[in-house]
């Protein structure tokens, strides 16, 4: 095992202000020309990420997997999928990242395993009531012959959340719960073996130098012991997934006992190891995950889903900062990720809140408008106190690819919805690095990316944008440089300043200010303002519509 030391820690833990770059490894960089991103490609691009100015990388699951759900169906939590590389390469990458001042956050998937995990193979072969089956949620079916599922729960990906096993003797048997795909059976977190296994998995990777974990479906591990019906029509494709008090499998209090134990493990290691919760919880319950003896940070889904509207943005910003302050945790900010429509696309439509992954008959996107707003949104996000996330490709201004042929779509939602919901592949298309035609430097010239890249991306490659002052890439580089260099960004406070309707105007510290104009009218900068950065050129001393500016106020 390669020894590796995390970057030095200052008095303020790194995770309180970190900008974390999300690497969807299958699509980031292909190092061997097979069309799939891998560790060799990631290692070669580490200097790019250092120069971008981020603090850490969050790597989507890289474990051995049948890839039924893009790697979130894990068959072995202590190894690397051969399509990505080897465990030795992963250890070398962690050391190389640390040498460049980059921290590494892994994705851990504790709600479910792959149906090809050895544990589930044991459960299939074992008898009802056996220890092997107790690791999962298997139940007898309803009705005289057990032919009906144990309850009416629906999968997040569509269809029933239960699949019936065929017993070793060939007869129909028990049903197993899968809140996602049938190839992702849910674990039973009331089982001590399950808890001990994941505690050991955490230590396995902490011992190899990783700096933290993003916890997939952090709000879903505990289920009501009675598995009660919710009250869903039997022919429903999708279930309403509202997080309400008393919901039988979202945001139940027993999850917090799990995370208290995990926090003890993280705290036993040097270097400020940290957790990030993917917790779809109401804003008044999210702080429960962030108490001082639980998790460190959580994704801000309210902000991710926010429309391009000044009142709603300010409401969510204020509410996020206030609720996190109750437990002493930093808020985080995010515009896109691997599960939602890229924000350039949604900002270019009339409805700018989070978009569902829709079929090809979606209304057209005004890419010029979406890009203009995305540039302003980046400066607003990076001006806020706390941490922030950059999803790979957003620094290039990439949009959602909505015309992938149906036969090439791989997201399980496409099949389970009866080809009515295209799923998330449109935001997962491999990145364009260089050149004027696919694969745009992502693999060798003959590589065929696992999802097709738009020809229009020839103007959006990293190479094409490097050194171009007006490009999205250089905007992100300069914003991240200033965010590190300006003392005013270091504090945790935010003050709202007077502004015209439709304008957000905030001050951090040391007279450092951000103004974002979301109205039809331009707004003037104060006299004596020293401009630091703008998302688009100013109109004299006025900030045009859908434009953000960072400046230092006069003494």
GROMACS .gro file of N, CA and C in nm, residues 308 310 372-373 376-377 380 499-505 514-524 535-536 538 542-549:
model
  108
  308UNK      N    1  -3.417   3.082  -1.131
  308UNK     CA    2  -3.341   3.205  -1.148
  308UNK      C    3  -3.433   3.322  -1.114
  310UNK      N    4  -3.474   3.631  -0.803
  310UNK     CA    5  -3.401   3.694  -0.691
  310UNK      C    6  -3.463   3.668  -0.555
  372UNK      N    7  -2.542   3.282  -2.030
  372UNK     CA    8  -2.527   3.412  -1.963
  372UNK      C    9  -2.566   3.401  -1.816
  373UNK      N   10  -2.679   3.335  -1.791
  373UNK     CA   11  -2.723   3.318  -1.653
  373UNK      C   12  -2.631   3.225  -1.575
  376UNK      N   13  -2.335   3.417  -1.447
  376UNK     CA   14  -2.371   3.499  -1.331
  376UNK      C   15  -2.393   3.411  -1.208
  377UNK      N   16  -2.458   3.296  -1.229
  377UNK     CA   17  -2.485   3.205  -1.117
  377UNK      C   18  -2.357   3.152  -1.055
  380UNK      N   19  -2.225   3.420  -0.824
  380UNK     CA   20  -2.306   3.426  -0.702
  380UNK      C   21  -2.273   3.309  -0.610
  499UNK      N   22  -3.072   4.730  -0.252
  499UNK     CA   23  -3.060   4.712  -0.396
  499UNK      C   24  -3.196   4.730  -0.460
  500UNK      N   25  -3.201   4.766  -0.589
  500UNK     CA   26  -3.329   4.775  -0.659
  500UNK      C   27  -3.398   4.638  -0.664
  501UNK      N   28  -3.526   4.640  -0.690
  501UNK     CA   29  -3.599   4.514  -0.706
  501UNK      C   30  -3.533   4.429  -0.814
  502UNK      N   31  -3.522   4.301  -0.784
  502UNK     CA   32  -3.465   4.209  -0.881
  502UNK      C   33  -3.314   4.202  -0.880
  503UNK      N   34  -3.249   4.269  -0.786
  503UNK     CA   35  -3.104   4.269  -0.776
  503UNK      C   36  -3.063   4.212  -0.641
  504UNK      N   37  -2.968   4.120  -0.642
  504UNK     CA   38  -2.908   4.069  -0.519
  504UNK      C   39  -2.775   4.140  -0.499
  505UNK      N   40  -2.757   4.195  -0.381
  505UNK     CA   41  -2.637   4.274  -0.351
  505UNK      C   42  -2.590   4.234  -0.213
  514UNK      N   43  -2.067   4.143  -0.394
  514UNK     CA   44  -2.116   4.076  -0.515
  514UNK      C   45  -2.254   4.133  -0.546
  515UNK      N   46  -2.273   4.174  -0.671
  515UNK     CA   47  -2.403   4.222  -0.715
  515UNK      C   48  -2.446   4.137  -0.834
  516UNK      N   49  -2.572   4.090  -0.831
  516UNK     CA   50  -2.626   4.008  -0.939
  516UNK      C   51  -2.757   4.071  -0.984
  517UNK      N   52  -2.763   4.106  -1.110
  517UNK     CA   53  -2.881   4.171  -1.165
  517UNK      C   54  -2.965   4.068  -1.239
  518UNK      N   55  -3.086   4.043  -1.190
  518UNK     CA   56  -3.176   3.948  -1.253
  518UNK      C   57  -3.297   4.019  -1.316
  519UNK      N   58  -3.286   4.150  -1.339
  519UNK     CA   59  -3.398   4.227  -1.391
  519UNK      C   60  -3.373   4.268  -1.536
  520UNK      N   61  -3.472   4.334  -1.593
  520UNK     CA   62  -3.457   4.384  -1.730
  520UNK      C   63  -3.376   4.512  -1.735
  521UNK      N   64  -3.371   4.585  -1.625
  521UNK     CA   65  -3.300   4.714  -1.623
  521UNK      C   66  -3.158   4.695  -1.569
  522UNK      N   67  -3.065   4.773  -1.622
  522UNK     CA   68  -2.931   4.771  -1.568
  522UNK      C   69  -2.928   4.840  -1.433
  523UNK      N   70  -2.832   4.804  -1.349
  523UNK     CA   71  -2.817   4.871  -1.218
  523UNK      C   72  -2.674   4.922  -1.207
  524UNK      N   73  -2.659   5.035  -1.140
  524UNK     CA   74  -2.530   5.102  -1.134
  524UNK      C   75  -2.447   5.050  -1.016
  535UNK      N   76  -1.927   3.865  -1.481
  535UNK     CA   77  -1.964   3.747  -1.560
  535UNK      C   78  -1.980   3.780  -1.707
  536UNK      N   79  -2.022   3.900  -1.738
  536UNK     CA   80  -2.026   3.953  -1.875
  536UNK      C   81  -1.984   4.100  -1.867
  538UNK      N   82  -1.961   4.495  -1.847
  538UNK     CA   83  -2.053   4.596  -1.798
  538UNK      C   84  -2.088   4.694  -1.910
  542UNK      N   85  -2.268   5.029  -1.537
  542UNK     CA   86  -2.393   4.961  -1.505
  542UNK      C   87  -2.380   4.811  -1.528
  543UNK      N   88  -2.445   4.736  -1.441
  543UNK     CA   89  -2.445   4.590  -1.449
  543UNK      C   90  -2.568   4.548  -1.529
  544UNK      N   91  -2.551   4.490  -1.648
  544UNK     CA   92  -2.667   4.453  -1.730
  544UNK      C   93  -2.745   4.337  -1.670
  545UNK      N   94  -2.856   4.307  -1.733
  545UNK     CA   95  -2.940   4.196  -1.690
  545UNK      C   96  -2.863   4.063  -1.698
  546UNK      N   97  -2.893   3.975  -1.601
  546UNK     CA   98  -2.833   3.841  -1.595
  546UNK      C   99  -2.681   3.849  -1.592
  547UNK      N  100  -2.632   3.942  -1.514
  547UNK     CA  101  -2.488   3.963  -1.499
  547UNK      C  102  -2.454   3.977  -1.352
  548UNK      N  103  -2.338   3.924  -1.315
  548UNK     CA  104  -2.288   3.938  -1.177
  548UNK      C  105  -2.154   4.008  -1.181
  549UNK      N  106  -2.125   4.081  -1.074
  549UNK     CA  107  -1.996   4.151  -1.062
  549UNK      C  108  -1.945   4.138  -0.920
   0.00000   0.00000   0.00000
